[in-house]
Amino acid sequence: MPRFLTLSAFSLLICGLTGCGPQIYTPETAISAVHADPSGVVGKFRMTVRRVGWSDGSMYLDSAQDYRDPKTLVVAIRGAMAKDLLRNTSQSAEQYFMNRTILVSGIAQRVPVFWLNDDGTPTGKYYFQTQVFTGDSEDLKILP
């Protein structure tokens, strides 16, 4: 959680200073840009949500059904922000976001995701995801 808060604060600072730049990244261009710059890429990210997942109170919006696929862009939304986004709807997150196109301002970074045993202990195996971290609910818009 501290890492997420640090990234969120950093994202807000950078976006505030740069306006998040004029470029709008697709999942493909965002992943390519993050591979070229491992420190992360600040900008706007446009994608259609193909999967909604939850883990440890956070919501994840994925650009593909298989969240482990290295070509999937994942938007990470902490619990409080998820509740804020869903506050004015009676729909579930899945109903609200599935197959809708979103525009997210933030920072994309390549993060390791560790495999866990059934009891929650790390297996020592991991894979990488490209995740977008946002500051607050104003950073995510659903496009018409």
Short mmCIF file of C-alpha atoms in Angstrom, two decimals:
data_model
loop_
_atom_site.label_atom_id
_atom_site.label_comp_id
_atom_site.label_asym_id
_atom_site.label_seq_id
_atom_site.Cartn_x
_atom_site.Cartn_y
_atom_site.Cartn_z
CA MET A 1 0.00 0.00 0.00
CA PRO A 2 2.78 2.56 0.76
CA ARG A 3 4.20 2.02 -2.73
CA PHE A 4 0.78 2.64 -4.27
CA LEU A 5 0.35 5.87 -2.29
CA THR A 6 3.83 7.02 -3.30
CA LEU A 7 3.10 6.30 -6.95
CA SER A 8 -0.26 8.06 -6.71
CA ALA A 9 1.35 11.14 -5.16
CA PHE A 10 4.08 11.10 -7.79
CA SER A 11 1.47 10.75 -10.53
CA LEU A 12 -0.47 13.74 -9.24
CA LEU A 13 2.67 15.84 -8.98
CA ILE A 14 3.86 15.00 -12.48
CA CYS A 15 0.42 15.41 -14.06
CA GLY A 16 0.01 18.73 -12.30
CA LEU A 17 3.34 19.97 -13.60
CA THR A 18 3.05 18.64 -17.15
CA GLY A 19 -0.68 18.47 -17.75
CA CYS A 20 -0.06 14.79 -18.51
CA GLY A 21 1.08 15.73 -21.99
CA PRO A 22 -0.86 15.73 -25.24
CA GLN A 23 -0.27 12.10 -26.21
CA ILE A 24 -2.98 9.55 -25.62
CA TYR A 25 -1.59 6.05 -25.26
CA THR A 26 -3.33 2.86 -26.36
CA PRO A 27 -2.52 -0.34 -24.46
CA GLU A 28 0.03 -1.24 -27.14
CA THR A 29 1.77 2.14 -27.22
CA ALA A 30 1.74 2.44 -23.41
CA ILE A 31 3.36 -0.97 -22.94
CA SER A 32 5.95 -0.19 -25.59
CA ALA A 33 6.72 3.21 -24.01
CA VAL A 34 7.10 1.67 -20.54
CA HIS A 35 9.48 -0.95 -21.91
CA ALA A 36 11.54 1.89 -23.39
CA ASP A 37 11.43 3.92 -20.14
CA PRO A 38 11.34 1.65 -17.06
CA SER A 39 10.92 4.65 -14.74
CA GLY A 40 7.35 5.02 -16.07
CA VAL A 41 5.36 7.01 -18.56
CA VAL A 42 3.07 9.88 -17.58
CA GLY A 43 0.13 10.59 -19.84
CA LYS A 44 -3.41 9.74 -20.79
CA PHE A 45 -4.34 6.15 -21.49
CA ARG A 46 -7.32 5.11 -23.59
CA MET A 47 -8.61 1.56 -23.54
CA THR A 48 -11.74 -0.57 -23.65
CA VAL A 49 -12.31 -2.51 -20.44
CA ARG A 50 -12.39 -6.25 -21.15
CA ARG A 51 -12.11 -7.51 -17.56
CA VAL A 52 -12.79 -6.14 -14.08
CA GLY A 53 -10.92 -7.77 -11.22
CA TRP A 54 -10.55 -7.23 -7.49
CA SER A 55 -7.63 -7.95 -5.16
CA ASP A 56 -7.01 -6.77 -1.59
CA GLY A 57 -9.75 -4.14 -1.84
CA SER A 58 -8.45 -2.60 -5.06
CA MET A 59 -10.17 -2.78 -8.44
CA TYR A 60 -8.29 -3.53 -11.66
CA LEU A 61 -9.60 -2.64 -15.11
CA ASP A 62 -7.90 -4.71 -17.79
CA SER A 63 -7.59 -4.13 -21.53
CA ALA A 64 -7.82 -7.90 -22.19
CA GLN A 65 -9.51 -10.94 -20.64
CA ASP A 66 -6.17 -12.45 -19.61
CA TYR A 67 -4.65 -10.09 -17.07
CA ARG A 68 -1.42 -12.11 -17.09
CA ASP A 69 -0.85 -11.51 -20.81
CA PRO A 70 2.11 -9.11 -21.19
CA LYS A 71 0.06 -7.19 -23.81
CA THR A 72 -2.61 -6.29 -21.24
CA LEU A 73 -2.74 -2.78 -19.79
CA VAL A 74 -4.13 -2.72 -16.24
CA VAL A 75 -5.62 0.35 -14.54
CA ALA A 76 -5.16 0.00 -10.77
CA ILE A 77 -7.81 1.72 -8.66
CA ARG A 78 -7.58 1.72 -4.86
CA GLY A 79 -10.70 0.89 -2.85
CA ALA A 80 -11.73 4.42 -1.86
CA MET A 81 -11.44 5.63 -5.46
CA ALA A 82 -13.41 2.60 -6.72
CA LYS A 83 -16.22 3.42 -4.29
CA ASP A 84 -16.14 7.05 -5.42
CA LEU A 85 -16.40 6.05 -9.08
CA LEU A 86 -19.39 3.77 -8.39
CA ARG A 87 -21.11 6.12 -5.93
CA ASN A 88 -23.78 7.40 -8.35
CA THR A 89 -24.74 4.07 -9.88
CA SER A 90 -26.60 1.00 -8.69
CA GLN A 91 -24.57 -1.17 -11.07
CA SER A 92 -21.75 -3.45 -10.05
CA ALA A 93 -18.25 -2.50 -11.19
CA GLU A 94 -18.46 -5.20 -13.85
CA GLN A 95 -21.75 -3.88 -15.18
CA TYR A 96 -20.53 -0.29 -15.07
CA PHE A 97 -17.13 -0.72 -16.75
CA MET A 98 -17.25 -3.84 -18.96
CA ASN A 99 -16.86 -3.10 -22.68
CA ARG A 100 -16.75 0.63 -22.09
CA THR A 101 -13.92 2.85 -23.29
CA ILE A 102 -12.13 4.81 -20.59
CA LEU A 103 -9.58 7.63 -20.62
CA VAL A 104 -7.24 7.64 -17.62
CA SER A 105 -4.63 10.21 -16.61
CA GLY A 106 -1.73 8.91 -14.57
CA ILE A 107 1.56 7.08 -14.69
CA ALA A 108 2.11 3.68 -16.30
CA GLN A 109 4.79 1.45 -14.90
CA ARG A 110 5.91 -2.14 -15.27
CA VAL A 111 5.35 -3.90 -11.93
CA PRO A 112 6.13 -7.43 -10.78
CA VAL A 113 3.18 -9.56 -9.72
CA PHE A 114 4.14 -12.42 -7.45
CA TRP A 115 2.48 -15.84 -7.60
CA LEU A 116 1.08 -16.98 -4.26
CA ASN A 117 0.25 -20.40 -2.87
CA ASP A 118 -3.29 -21.12 -1.69
CA ASP A 119 -2.27 -20.02 1.81
CA GLY A 120 -1.00 -16.66 0.50
CA THR A 121 2.73 -17.36 0.75
CA PRO A 122 4.91 -16.34 -2.21
CA THR A 123 6.02 -19.12 -4.55
CA GLY A 124 9.10 -17.24 -5.76
CA LYS A 125 7.61 -16.98 -9.26
CA TYR A 126 6.40 -13.73 -10.76
CA TYR A 127 5.43 -12.02 -13.99
CA PHE A 128 5.22 -8.38 -15.02
CA GLN A 129 2.18 -6.23 -15.71
CA THR A 130 2.01 -2.73 -17.10
CA GLN A 131 -0.23 -0.86 -14.68
CA VAL A 132 -1.58 2.68 -14.74
CA PHE A 133 -1.79 4.42 -11.36
CA THR A 134 -4.12 7.38 -10.90
CA GLY A 135 -4.55 9.99 -8.21
CA ASP A 136 -8.32 10.25 -7.79
CA SER A 137 -11.66 9.62 -9.50
CA GLU A 138 -11.31 12.77 -11.60
CA ASP A 139 -8.43 11.06 -13.45
CA LEU A 140 -10.78 8.46 -15.01
CA LYS A 141 -13.43 9.30 -17.57
CA ILE A 142 -15.81 6.99 -19.39
CA LEU A 143 -15.99 7.99 -23.04
CA PRO A 144 -19.19 8.00 -25.08
#
